[in-house]
C-alpha positions as a Python dict, from the first residue, in 0.01 Angstrom:
ca = {
    (1, 'M'): (0, 0, 0),
    (2, 'A'): (197, -71, -324),
    (3, 'I'): (277, -461, -401),
    (4, 'D'): (600, -471, -603),
    (5, 'N'): (736, -811, -782),
    (6, 'D'): (996, -842, -541),
    (7, 'Y'): (772, -859, -237),
    (8, 'I'): (579, -1145, -451),
    (9, 'A'): (875, -1351, -547),
    (10, 'D'): (972, -1337, -154),
    (11, 'Q'): (635, -1461, -69),
    (12, 'F'): (649, -1756, -305),
    (13, 'S'): (1021, -1834, -240),
    (14, 'L'): (948, -1877, 119),
    (15, 'L'): (633, -2088, 104),
    (16, 'A'): (863, -2291, -119),
    (17, 'K'): (1119, -2319, 139),
    (18, 'L'): (892, -2389, 435),
    (19, 'M'): (699, -2667, 213),
    (20, 'D'): (1054, -2816, 153),
    (21, 'I'): (1129, -2790, 509),
    (22, 'H'): (771, -2971, 609),
    (23, 'G'): (846, -3222, 338),
    (24, 'E'): (557, -3132, 109),
    (25, 'N'): (545, -3283, -230),
    (26, 'S'): (860, -3177, -466),
    (27, 'F'): (662, -3109, -734),
    (28, 'K'): (472, -2815, -541),
    (29, 'T'): (773, -2714, -407),
    (30, 'K'): (932, -2681, -708),
    (31, 'S'): (621, -2491, -879),
    (32, 'Y'): (655, -2245, -642),
    (33, 'S'): (1019, -2199, -632),
    (34, 'V'): (1008, -2155, -1009),
    (35, 'A'): (714, -1895, -969),
    (36, 'A'): (973, -1671, -737),
    (37, 'F'): (1201, -1708, -1006),
    (38, 'T'): (1003, -1598, -1259),
    (39, 'I'): (851, -1364, -1133),
    (40, 'E'): (1140, -1160, -970),
    (41, 'K'): (1308, -1164, -1325),
    (42, 'L'): (960, -988, -1457),
    (43, 'P'): (1027, -683, -1662),
    (44, 'Q'): (671, -552, -1583),
    (45, 'S'): (484, -509, -1259),
    (46, 'L'): (216, -756, -1201),
    (47, 'E'): (22, -490, -1042),
    (48, 'E'): (-11, -354, -1383),
    (49, 'I'): (-98, -681, -1574),
    (50, 'P'): (-471, -784, -1557),
    (51, 'P'): (-528, -1091, -1370),
    (52, 'E'): (-641, -1292, -1715),
    (53, 'K'): (-291, -1219, -1857),
    (54, 'V'): (-82, -1332, -1568),
    (55, 'T'): (-118, -1735, -1671),
    (56, 'S'): (49, -1589, -2000),
    (57, 'I'): (343, -1595, -1865),
    (58, 'K'): (594, -1867, -1878),
    (59, 'G'): (631, -2059, -1538),
    (60, 'I'): (300, -1929, -1431),
    (61, 'G'): (-24, -2118, -1402),
    (62, 'D'): (-345, -2141, -1338),
    (63, 'A'): (-279, -2191, -930),
    (64, 'I'): (-13, -1962, -939),
    (65, 'S'): (-215, -1680, -1060),
    (66, 'K'): (-454, -1679, -828),
    (67, 'K'): (-212, -1646, -558),
    (68, 'I'): (-16, -1375, -708),
    (69, 'H'): (-368, -1203, -732),
    (70, 'E'): (-445, -1312, -363),
    (71, 'I'): (-109, -1095, -249),
    (72, 'I'): (-191, -813, -478),
    (73, 'T'): (-573, -787, -324),
    (74, 'T'): (-498, -875, 25),
    (75, 'G'): (-119, -806, 82),
    (76, 'E'): (-44, -1175, 222),
    (77, 'L'): (-53, -1555, 115),
    (78, 'R'): (-266, -1770, 300),
    (79, 'L'): (-109, -2064, 296),
    (80, 'L'): (207, -1909, 375),
    (81, 'R'): (111, -1751, 663),
    (82, 'E'): (-39, -2125, 781),
    (83, 'Y'): (291, -2254, 725),
    (84, 'I'): (494, -1949, 927),
    (85, 'E'): (216, -2040, 1195),
    (86, 'K'): (314, -2415, 1222),
    (87, 'T'): (678, -2341, 1194),
    (88, 'P'): (894, -2227, 1474),
    (89, 'P'): (1012, -1915, 1469),
    (90, 'G'): (1409, -2018, 1484),
    (91, 'I'): (1341, -2276, 1212),
    (92, 'I'): (1281, -1959, 992),
    (93, 'E'): (1568, -1781, 1074),
    (94, 'L'): (1777, -2027, 994),
    (95, 'L'): (1722, -1964, 621),
    (96, 'R'): (1955, -1643, 663),
    (97, 'I'): (2258, -1868, 726),
    (98, 'K'): (2388, -1936, 441),
    (99, 'G'): (2498, -2303, 391),
    (100, 'L'): (2174, -2396, 537),
    (101, 'G'): (1869, -2492, 225),
    (102, 'P'): (1567, -2616, 374),
    (103, 'K'): (1672, -2987, 301),
    (104, 'K'): (1954, -2939, 609),
    (105, 'I'): (1702, -2756, 800),
    (106, 'S'): (1437, -3014, 785),
    (107, 'T'): (1705, -3254, 972),
    (108, 'I'): (1852, -2996, 1187),
    (109, 'W'): (1409, -2968, 1284),
    (110, 'K'): (1285, -3278, 1291),
    (111, 'E'): (1597, -3535, 1342),
    (112, 'M'): (1845, -3363, 1566),
    (113, 'E'): (1510, -3150, 1746),
    (114, 'I'): (1729, -2826, 1747),
    (115, 'E'): (1460, -2520, 1672),
    (116, 'S'): (1698, -2190, 1728),
    (117, 'M'): (2010, -2021, 1575),
    (118, 'G'): (2178, -2044, 1912),
    (119, 'E'): (2051, -2418, 1973),
    (120, 'L'): (2226, -2528, 1622),
    (121, 'L'): (2563, -2351, 1756),
    (122, 'Y'): (2584, -2511, 2061),
    (123, 'A'): (2531, -2818, 1878),
    (124, 'C'): (2821, -2747, 1613),
    (125, 'Q'): (3044, -2657, 1926),
    (126, 'E'): (2987, -3031, 2031),
    (127, 'N'): (3017, -3195, 1678),
    (128, 'R'): (2671, -3362, 1728),
    (129, 'L'): (2623, -3269, 1312),
    (130, 'L'): (2853, -3490, 1231),
    (131, 'L'): (2607, -3755, 1328),
    (132, 'Y'): (2369, -3724, 1060),
    (133, 'K'): (2374, -3738, 723),
    (134, 'G'): (2498, -3460, 482),
    (135, 'F'): (2686, -3290, 779),
    (136, 'G'): (3067, -3402, 755),
    (137, 'E'): (3321, -3148, 954),
    (138, 'K'): (3351, -2870, 684),
    (139, 'T'): (2968, -2833, 675),
    (140, 'Q'): (2967, -2823, 1017),
    (141, 'N'): (3274, -2572, 1056),
    (142, 'S'): (3125, -2354, 823),
    (143, 'V'): (2756, -2327, 965),
    (144, 'R'): (2939, -2219, 1293),
    (145, 'E'): (3076, -1952, 1099),
    (146, 'A'): (2771, -1869, 983),
    (147, 'I'): (2582, -1835, 1290),
    (148, 'E'): (2847, -1687, 1441),
    (149, 'F'): (2892, -1389, 1179),
    (150, 'Y'): (2487, -1355, 1191),
    (151, 'L'): (2486, -1326, 1567),
    (152, 'K'): (2717, -1053, 1606),
    (153, 'S'): (2476, -874, 1375),
    (154, 'Q'): (2214, -869, 1644),
    (155, 'G'): (2310, -626, 1926),
    (156, 'S'): (2340, -843, 2248),
    (157, 'H'): (2612, -1043, 2305),
    (158, 'L'): (2755, -1330, 2578),
    (159, 'Y'): (3001, -1175, 2789),
    (160, 'A'): (3294, -1440, 2687),
    (161, 'E'): (3240, -1317, 2280),
    (162, 'V'): (3324, -930, 2376),
    (163, 'E'): (3571, -959, 2620),
    (164, 'A'): (3863, -956, 2421),
    (165, 'Y'): (3717, -704, 2185),
    (166, 'A'): (3675, -469, 2499),
    (167, 'H'): (4037, -515, 2648),
    (168, 'E'): (4134, -443, 2238),
    (169, 'I'): (3946, -103, 2242),
    (170, 'N'): (4029, -30, 2603),
    (171, 'N'): (4382, -60, 2572),
    (172, 'K'): (4416, 120, 2196),
    (173, 'L'): (4244, 396, 2414),
    (174, 'R'): (4488, 385, 2697),
    (175, 'E'): (4732, 453, 2460),
    (176, 'H'): (4573, 723, 2271),
    (177, 'F'): (4503, 893, 2582),
    (178, 'K'): (4778, 822, 2838),
    (179, 'D'): (4691, 1121, 3080),
    (180, 'E'): (4338, 1074, 3105),
    (181, 'K'): (4141, 848, 3320),
    (182, 'L'): (3933, 567, 3212),
    (183, 'S'): (3765, 258, 3306),
    (184, 'F'): (3531, 15, 3231),
    (185, 'T'): (3187, 46, 3396),
    (186, 'G'): (2820, -56, 3359),
    (187, 'E'): (2690, -464, 3256),
    (188, 'F'): (3053, -537, 3176),
    (189, 'R'): (3258, -406, 3456),
    (190, 'R'): (2963, -614, 3651),
    (191, 'Q'): (3039, -919, 3468),
    (192, 'L'): (2684, -983, 3374),
    (193, 'E'): (2619, -1303, 3125),
    (194, 'I'): (2472, -1065, 2844),
    (195, 'I'): (2633, -788, 2728),
    (196, 'D'): (2397, -492, 2540),
    (197, 'Q'): (2679, -211, 2544),
    (198, 'L'): (3032, -217, 2627),
    (199, 'Q'): (3065, 99, 2852),
    (200, 'W'): (3339, 298, 2976),
    (201, 'V'): (3365, 628, 3206),
    (202, 'T'): (3650, 860, 3103),
    (203, 'T'): (3810, 1257, 3151),
    (204, 'I'): (3858, 1243, 2791),
    (205, 'E'): (3724, 1512, 2596),
    (206, 'P'): (3372, 1414, 2387),
    (207, 'E'): (3530, 1583, 2068),
    (208, 'L'): (3870, 1387, 2107),
    (209, 'L'): (3690, 1078, 2169),
    (210, 'K'): (3479, 1132, 1866),
    (211, 'S'): (3806, 1206, 1641),
    (212, 'F'): (3951, 861, 1767),
    (213, 'F'): (3689, 657, 1716),
    (214, 'E'): (3612, 795, 1378),
    (215, 'S'): (3951, 764, 1272),
    (216, 'M'): (3926, 434, 1274),
    (217, 'G'): (3588, 423, 1110),
    (218, 'F'): (3351, 392, 1383),
    (219, 'T'): (2974, 536, 1354),
    (220, 'A'): (2894, 779, 1575),
    (221, 'S'): (2521, 829, 1739),
    (222, 'A'): (2331, 1072, 1926),
    (223, 'G'): (2361, 1020, 2338),
    (224, 'Q'): (2300, 1265, 2672),
    (225, 'T'): (2493, 1568, 2713),
    (226, 'S'): (2708, 1375, 2955),
    (227, 'T'): (2762, 1027, 2729),
    (228, 'S'): (2943, 966, 2395),
    (229, 'L'): (2812, 663, 2184),
    (230, 'F'): (2976, 499, 1892),
    (231, 'K'): (2974, 144, 1704),
    (232, 'G'): (3223, -11, 1452),
    (233, 'P'): (3196, -304, 1188),
    (234, 'E'): (3145, -555, 1446),
    (235, 'N'): (2837, -382, 1565),
    (236, 'V'): (2884, -410, 1915),
    (237, 'G'): (2744, -53, 2095),
    (238, 'L'): (3035, 126, 2290),
    (239, 'S'): (2910, 451, 2527),
    (240, 'F'): (3117, 672, 2729),
    (241, 'V'): (3041, 878, 3037),
    (242, 'H'): (3218, 1184, 3058),
    (243, 'T'): (3313, 1337, 3397),
    (244, 'N'): (3589, 1522, 3509),
    (245, 'P'): (3887, 1384, 3755),
    (246, 'E'): (3713, 1514, 4089),
    (247, 'A'): (3394, 1318, 4036),
    (248, 'F'): (3539, 1024, 3839),
    (249, 'A'): (3538, 784, 4150),
    (250, 'I'): (3172, 856, 4222),
    (251, 'T'): (3046, 808, 3901),
    (252, 'L'): (3226, 467, 3808),
    (253, 'L'): (3096, 385, 4132),
    (254, 'E'): (2730, 510, 4017),
    (255, 'T'): (2773, 355, 3672),
    (256, 'S'): (2893, 9, 3757),
    (257, 'C'): (2549, -57, 4018),
    (258, 'S'): (2220, -203, 3943),
    (259, 'G'): (1956, -6, 3985),
    (260, 'E'): (1824, -181, 4277),
    (261, 'F'): (2158, -173, 4423),
    (262, 'L'): (2247, 177, 4364),
    (263, 'A'): (1879, 305, 4508),
    (264, 'A'): (1910, 92, 4827),
    (265, 'L'): (2316, 200, 4859),
    (266, 'Q'): (2131, 611, 4805),
    (267, 'Q'): (1917, 541, 5099),
    (268, 'T'): (2130, 338, 5323),
    (269, 'S'): (2491, 572, 5341),
    (270, 'N'): (2536, 863, 5419),
    (271, 'W'): (2847, 977, 5183),
    (272, 'D'): (2832, 1322, 5013),
    (273, 'R'): (2801, 1262, 4623),
    (274, 'H'): (2935, 1643, 4516),
    (275, 'R'): (3281, 1491, 4772),
    (276, 'P'): (3573, 1420, 4567),
    (277, 'Y'): (3700, 1116, 4642),
    (278, 'S'): (3964, 956, 4495),
    (279, 'T'): (3857, 568, 4538),
    (280, 'E'): (3524, 372, 4563),
    (281, 'E'): (3666, 226, 4833),
    (282, 'D'): (3689, 587, 4970),
    (283, 'I'): (3331, 629, 4929),
    (284, 'F'): (3248, 294, 5119),
    (285, 'A'): (3479, 390, 5463),
    (286, 'A'): (3265, 718, 5462),
    (287, 'A'): (2939, 532, 5381),
    (288, 'G'): (3063, 314, 5710),
    (289, 'I'): (2999, 29, 5434),
    (290, 'N'): (3249, -286, 5347),
    (291, 'L'): (3410, -252, 5051),
    (292, 'I'): (3134, -440, 4787),
    (293, 'P'): (3308, -589, 4484),
    (294, 'R'): (3196, -462, 4120),
    (295, 'Y'): (3052, -782, 4040),
    (296, 'L'): (2848, -819, 4337),
    (297, 'R'): (2641, -443, 4283),
    (298, 'E'): (2347, -581, 4184),
    (299, 'Q'): (2090, -723, 4485),
    (300, 'Q'): (1998, -534, 4774),
    (301, 'H'): (2100, -793, 4992),
    (302, 'V'): (2460, -787, 4953),
    (303, 'L'): (2438, -434, 5079),
    (304, 'E'): (2270, -539, 5395),
    (305, 'A'): (2587, -791, 5478),
    (306, 'A'): (2793, -556, 5383),
    (307, 'T'): (2680, -287, 5611),
    (308, 'Q'): (2732, -608, 5940),
    (309, 'A'): (3045, -743, 5832),
    (310, 'P'): (3323, -755, 5612),
    (311, 'L'): (3307, -962, 5326),
    (312, 'P'): (3447, -1352, 5235),
    (313, 'L'): (3712, -1377, 4958),
    (314, 'F'): (3499, -1478, 4660),
    (315, 'I'): (3624, -1778, 4466),
    (316, 'Q'): (3881, -1714, 4190),
    (317, 'P'): (4011, -1886, 3895),
    (318, 'E'): (4309, -2022, 4039),
    (319, 'D'): (4060, -2190, 4326),
    (320, 'I'): (3943, -2488, 4034),
    (321, 'R'): (4136, -2790, 4083),
    (322, 'A'): (3963, -3013, 3893),
    (323, 'I'): (3756, -3071, 3546),
    (324, 'I'): (3404, -3197, 3660),
    (325, 'H'): (3210, -3280, 3357),
    (326, 'S'): (3351, -3339, 3070),
    (327, 'H'): (3351, -3502, 2767),
    (328, 'S'): (3594, -3727, 2496),
    (329, 'K'): (3565, -3913, 2193),
    (330, 'W'): (3343, -4208, 2357),
    (331, 'S'): (3080, -3975, 2327),
    (332, 'D'): (3055, -3652, 2127),
    (333, 'G'): (3453, -3469, 2238),
    (334, 'S'): (3663, -3404, 1988),
    (335, 'N'): (3960, -3585, 2199),
    (336, 'T'): (4047, -3901, 2324),
    (337, 'L'): (4042, -3959, 2699),
    (338, 'E'): (4420, -3915, 2746),
    (339, 'E'): (4437, -3606, 2561),
    (340, 'M'): (4139, -3495, 2812),
    (341, 'A'): (4364, -3623, 3068),
    (342, 'A'): (4708, -3523, 2954),
    (343, 'A'): (4561, -3157, 2927),
    (344, 'C'): (4395, -3158, 3254),
    (345, 'I'): (4796, -3227, 3401),
    (346, 'E'): (4923, -2957, 3197),
    (347, 'K'): (4703, -2718, 3346),
    (348, 'G'): (4793, -2816, 3709),
    (349, 'Y'): (4462, -2997, 3772),
    (350, 'E'): (4460, -3285, 3981),
    (351, 'Y'): (4165, -3535, 3821),
    (352, 'L'): (3955, -3510, 3602),
    (353, 'V'): (3554, -3644, 3631),
    (354, 'I'): (3492, -3784, 3310),
    (355, 'S'): (3129, -3815, 3219),
    (356, 'D'): (3009, -3886, 2858),
    (357, 'H'): (2641, -3903, 2747),
    (358, 'S'): (2458, -4197, 2811),
    (359, 'K'): (2255, -4453, 2619),
    (360, 'S'): (1926, -4193, 2512),
    (361, 'A'): (2142, -3914, 2430),
    (362, 'F'): (2176, -4096, 2083),
    (363, 'Y'): (2254, -3769, 1885),
    (364, 'A'): (2575, -3744, 2111),
    (365, 'N'): (2682, -4144, 2037),
    (366, 'G'): (2579, -4213, 2406),
    (367, 'L'): (2746, -4510, 2584),
    (368, 'N'): (2578, -4809, 2628),
    (369, 'E'): (2646, -5063, 2911),
    (370, 'D'): (2910, -5282, 2675),
    (371, 'R'): (3092, -4952, 2626),
    (372, 'I'): (3088, -4851, 2956),
    (373, 'R'): (3267, -5134, 3053),
    (374, 'E'): (3498, -5064, 2816),
    (375, 'Q'): (3563, -4716, 2886),
    (376, 'H'): (3588, -4830, 3245),
    (377, 'L'): (3889, -5066, 3127),
    (378, 'E'): (4078, -4801, 2963),
    (379, 'I'): (4022, -4513, 3257),
    (380, 'D'): (4193, -4810, 3448),
    (381, 'E'): (4501, -4825, 3224),
    (382, 'L'): (4500, -4472, 3208),
    (383, 'N'): (4487, -4423, 3570),
    (384, 'R'): (4810, -4646, 3625),
    (385, 'K'): (5007, -4514, 3343),
    (386, 'L'): (4906, -4143, 3468),
    (387, 'A'): (4894, -4154, 3857),
    (388, 'P'): (4896, -3951, 4095),
    (389, 'F'): (4673, -3788, 3808),
    (390, 'V'): (4320, -3976, 3833),
    (391, 'I'): (4026, -3987, 3609),
    (392, 'F'): (3716, -4062, 3785),
    (393, 'K'): (3457, -4241, 3566),
    (394, 'S'): (3141, -4031, 3590),
    (395, 'I'): (2869, -4026, 3292),
    (396, 'E'): (2648, -3743, 3196),
    (397, 'C'): (2292, -3944, 3291),
    (398, 'D'): (1988, -3857, 3086),
    (399, 'I'): (1699, -3748, 3290),
    (400, 'L'): (1416, -3910, 3149),
    (401, 'N'): (1065, -3821, 3062),
    (402, 'D'): (881, -3987, 3400),
    (403, 'G'): (1222, -3881, 3581),
    (404, 'T'): (1446, -4156, 3595),
    (405, 'L'): (1791, -4205, 3505),
    (406, 'D'): (1888, -4364, 3191),
    (407, 'Y'): (2092, -4720, 3335),
    (408, 'S'): (1990, -4947, 3577),
    (409, 'D'): (2105, -4932, 3948),
    (410, 'N'): (2333, -5194, 3869),
    (411, 'I'): (2554, -4997, 3608),
    (412, 'L'): (2520, -4654, 3812),
    (413, 'S'): (2643, -4834, 4070),
    (414, 'T'): (2956, -4890, 3900),
    (415, 'F'): (3026, -4477, 3834),
    (416, 'D'): (3240, -4294, 4098),
    (417, 'L'): (2967, -3965, 4089),
    (418, 'V'): (2675, -3971, 3830),
    (419, 'I'): (2542, -3611, 3678),
    (420, 'A'): (2238, -3616, 3595),
    (421, 'S'): (2076, -3395, 3305),
    (422, 'V'): (1776, -3283, 3093),
    (423, 'H'): (1856, -3315, 2695),
    (424, 'S'): (1530, -3426, 2574),
    (425, 'N'): (1117, -3340, 2558),
    (426, 'L'): (1249, -2958, 2692),
    (427, 'K'): (917, -2813, 2614),
    (428, 'M'): (754, -2898, 2936),
    (429, 'T'): (485, -2714, 3199),
    (430, 'E'): (674, -2630, 3552),
    (431, 'E'): (437, -2926, 3661),
    (432, 'K'): (621, -3139, 3424),
    (433, 'A'): (964, -3033, 3435),
    (434, 'M'): (933, -3015, 3831),
    (435, 'M'): (870, -3357, 3866),
    (436, 'R'): (1143, -3458, 3638),
    (437, 'L'): (1410, -3319, 3802),
    (438, 'I'): (1273, -3379, 4127),
    (439, 'R'): (1254, -3741, 4137),
    (440, 'A'): (1581, -3766, 3936),
    (441, 'I'): (1735, -3567, 4245),
    (442, 'E'): (1558, -3857, 4477),
    (443, 'N'): (1779, -4081, 4298),
    (444, 'P'): (2097, -4219, 4546),
    (445, 'Y'): (2316, -4221, 4265),
    (446, 'T'): (2237, -3882, 4145),
    (447, 'T'): (2562, -3669, 4277),
    (448, 'I'): (2518, -3340, 4076),
    (449, 'L'): (2226, -3200, 3890),
    (450, 'G'): (2364, -3095, 3569),
    (451, 'H'): (2274, -2749, 3392),
    (452, 'P'): (1939, -2719, 3603),
    (453, 'T'): (1704, -2537, 3349),
    (454, 'G'): (1869, -2651, 3023),
    (455, 'R'): (1865, -2256, 2904),
    (456, 'L'): (2110, -2159, 2658),
    (457, 'L'): (2178, -1764, 2648),
    (458, 'L'): (2034, -1544, 2416),
    (459, 'S'): (1891, -1860, 2225),
    (460, 'R'): (1678, -2057, 2464),
    (461, 'P'): (1496, -1931, 2783),
    (462, 'G'): (1488, -2274, 2922),
    (463, 'Y'): (1208, -2487, 3117),
    (464, 'P'): (1028, -2363, 3393),
    (465, 'V'): (1103, -2429, 3729),
    (466, 'D'): (1080, -2316, 4067),
    (467, 'H'): (1405, -2239, 4172),
    (468, 'K'): (1367, -2274, 4577),
    (469, 'K'): (1212, -2603, 4535),
    (470, 'I'): (1507, -2740, 4340),
    (471, 'V'): (1732, -2642, 4610),
    (472, 'D'): (1573, -2753, 4884),
    (473, 'A'): (1514, -3090, 4732),
    (474, 'C'): (1895, -3093, 4649),
    (475, 'A'): (1983, -3021, 5049),
    (476, 'A'): (1731, -3244, 5136),
    (477, 'N'): (1927, -3532, 4938),
    (478, 'Q'): (2277, -3397, 4924),
    (479, 'V'): (2311, -3288, 4573),
    (480, 'V'): (2556, -3071, 4422),
    (481, 'I'): (2411, -2806, 4196),
    (482, 'E'): (2601, -2753, 3849),
    (483, 'L'): (2716, -2397, 3761),
    (484, 'N'): (2752, -2498, 3381),
    (485, 'A'): (3080, -2282, 3311),
    (486, 'H'): (3018, -2321, 2916),
    (487, 'P'): (2936, -1905, 2814),
    (488, 'R'): (2607, -2019, 2662),
    (489, 'R'): (2449, -2163, 2943),
    (490, 'L'): (2571, -2053, 3297),
    (491, 'D'): (2324, -2253, 3441),
    (492, 'M'): (2241, -2242, 3727),
    (493, 'D'): (2162, -1883, 3725),
    (494, 'W'): (2402, -1704, 3974),
    (495, 'R'): (2102, -1533, 4114),
    (496, 'W'): (1962, -1834, 4274),
    (497, 'I'): (2338, -1915, 4429),
    (498, 'S'): (2293, -1691, 4718),
    (499, 'Y'): (1951, -1887, 4794),
    (500, 'A'): (2132, -2275, 4773),
    (501, 'L'): (2432, -2171, 4994),
    (502, 'E'): (2215, -2077, 5231),
    (503, 'K'): (2035, -2392, 5190),
    (504, 'G'): (2378, -2570, 5245),
    (505, 'V'): (2401, -2671, 4883),
    (506, 'M'): (2728, -2714, 4734),
    (507, 'I'): (2828, -2563, 4414),
    (508, 'S'): (3030, -2706, 4133),
    (509, 'I'): (3152, -2525, 3847),
    (510, 'D'): (3206, -2750, 3582),
    (511, 'P'): (3328, -2656, 3231),
    (512, 'D'): (3108, -2916, 3011),
    (513, 'A'): (3405, -2936, 2803),
    (514, 'H'): (3380, -3141, 2506),
    (515, 'S'): (3729, -3056, 2386),
    (516, 'T'): (4068, -2966, 2592),
    (517, 'D'): (3983, -2622, 2429),
    (518, 'G'): (3674, -2613, 2667),
    (519, 'Y'): (3882, -2599, 3005),
    (520, 'R'): (3901, -2252, 2944),
    (521, 'H'): (3519, -2197, 2984),
    (522, 'V'): (3633, -2264, 3373),
    (523, 'K'): (3682, -1895, 3374),
    (524, 'Y'): (3321, -1757, 3300),
    (525, 'G'): (3159, -2041, 3543),
    (526, 'V'): (3418, -1825, 3807),
    (527, 'L'): (3261, -1496, 3707),
    (528, 'A'): (2922, -1629, 3758),
    (529, 'G'): (3024, -1766, 4072),
    (530, 'Q'): (3174, -1440, 4207),
    (531, 'K'): (2793, -1267, 4128),
    (532, 'G'): (2605, -1518, 4345),
    (533, 'G'): (2873, -1494, 4618),
    (534, 'L'): (3027, -1793, 4589),
    (535, 'T'): (3342, -1898, 4822),
    (536, 'K'): (3578, -2229, 4696),
    (537, 'D'): (3500, -2402, 5015),
    (538, 'R'): (3124, -2436, 4881),
    (539, 'N'): (3305, -2523, 4540),
    (540, 'L'): (3282, -2932, 4425),
    (541, 'S'): (3546, -2860, 4173),
    (542, 'S'): (3770, -2664, 4443),
    (543, 'F'): (3808, -3005, 4643),
    (544, 'G'): (4174, -3121, 4610),
    (545, 'L'): (4199, -3467, 4479),
    (546, 'Q'): (4238, -3615, 4870),
    (547, 'Q'): (3919, -3425, 4979),
    (548, 'F'): (3746, -3538, 4683),
    (549, 'R'): (3774, -3904, 4733),
    (550, 'A'): (3673, -3828, 5099),
    (551, 'Y'): (3364, -3651, 4988),
    (552, 'L'): (3248, -3926, 4766),
    (553, 'G'): (3343, -4164, 4964),
    (554, 'E'): (3090, -4032, 5271),
    (555, 'R'): (2811, -3931, 5037),
    (556, 'K'): (2791, -4286, 4932),
    (557, 'N'): (2806, -4369, 5302),
    (558, 'L'): (2543, -4187, 5363),
    (559, 'K'): (2327, -4282, 5132),
    (560, 'G'): (2411, -4627, 5163),
    (561, 'L'): (2537, -4701, 4827),
}
């Protein structure tokens, strides 16, 4: 293949940056950077210059000349390949973020132990960068904005990120095509946590729809004969399934089911898909099946349950009566303890569980024993001031490498409840992860297992675990499993909630809020809880104040604490 100067310059530029990230000799690093700049500006192609004359170019010595020859003859630079192989891909990807140079990326990787774009975004949202030299609030905000912009260009999106955009498009369509049928369907209608495409069912004619979107600067792409595809500057794929009014309900049903669910529905039901139905309710009734909400049309076992009896009323946003798992300025939060409590009161919550980070979380300004005592004194004072509202004393306690918790039993006993979470050494085998988690679950002071897999959606898959064994251990030790409601976590995965409920394990929808604004994430935890078939009576954060107090008291008596 032809090797142009830009390609050669890019090889040296990337090499210089990676060497900088790894903390290599600055003289060598600079020489490669200078070579990249020089080569990029050359008026003549290096392929056309005899190798013996390359060294005559200012800024290119014998060592650089040999590497240029290597690139031209082999198509790559062996030294660069070696650096790429020993650098996590996510670290290399960070070089695309405006405002992040090699030195800052080195700090992010080696001191913050962050290895991906999504992890860094989450750290920005938790104010973690402010604790490190060279990262002020302005830098943190600009990094966050640059990452958000970059991630929008990648194609897949978190539900929470596209929700407002989806409704904006939907409202514009309804306003323009007042007499046509239109409904969300697909991933968004089923409330999936990751959305690859926003989808609608509609009776709008394809050509009219195309004219509408092209007038707004969207581009159309080829779809199937019954489907229109568009994409706007936001880089979110829009798909429209065209149908007629008589087939609208059946098309809506068929496109708002997973493949597994739809196949099972078609095998077990008696409805005639060619008959016109007014609503989805009519179709389920004709099939002799109790109505299944759109968000539950994922797994076959739900269909089996709905065939036998009406499904219960699943959890709703208004069922959340408290904020459990939140952080204040005592660790890495943005607001004071009193501000966090005042926001709870304003939103009508009955109590707040404050759970700042423990001492091993030095990156999050975790609390040592002396600061815990100071915080508890402030909580006592605020409880007198804010009564009948209550702030409960908690901690998000790090599960250490050997599965023990971050404090002695004497300190753990001073908390009303303990949330145990893994935050460090996330690269583990399943055996190692399970040892840490099971040992923490078996600690009598562990009340809630926090974000049990440590995943960050679209960024980090989380450490491998045996979900059934985790649930079984929580059942045996009366430990609640958190459904962390942060849209980038949603951990535990909703796909395991039904098994937890079957085993009698309580779930707790918690926002993991690092600011008062973080309380709004409760909604996304509820949406995930609905997908898992969670009801309010099995969700800890739906307990009223007296019920919550009684639960904590009964559990402590049971554990002999």
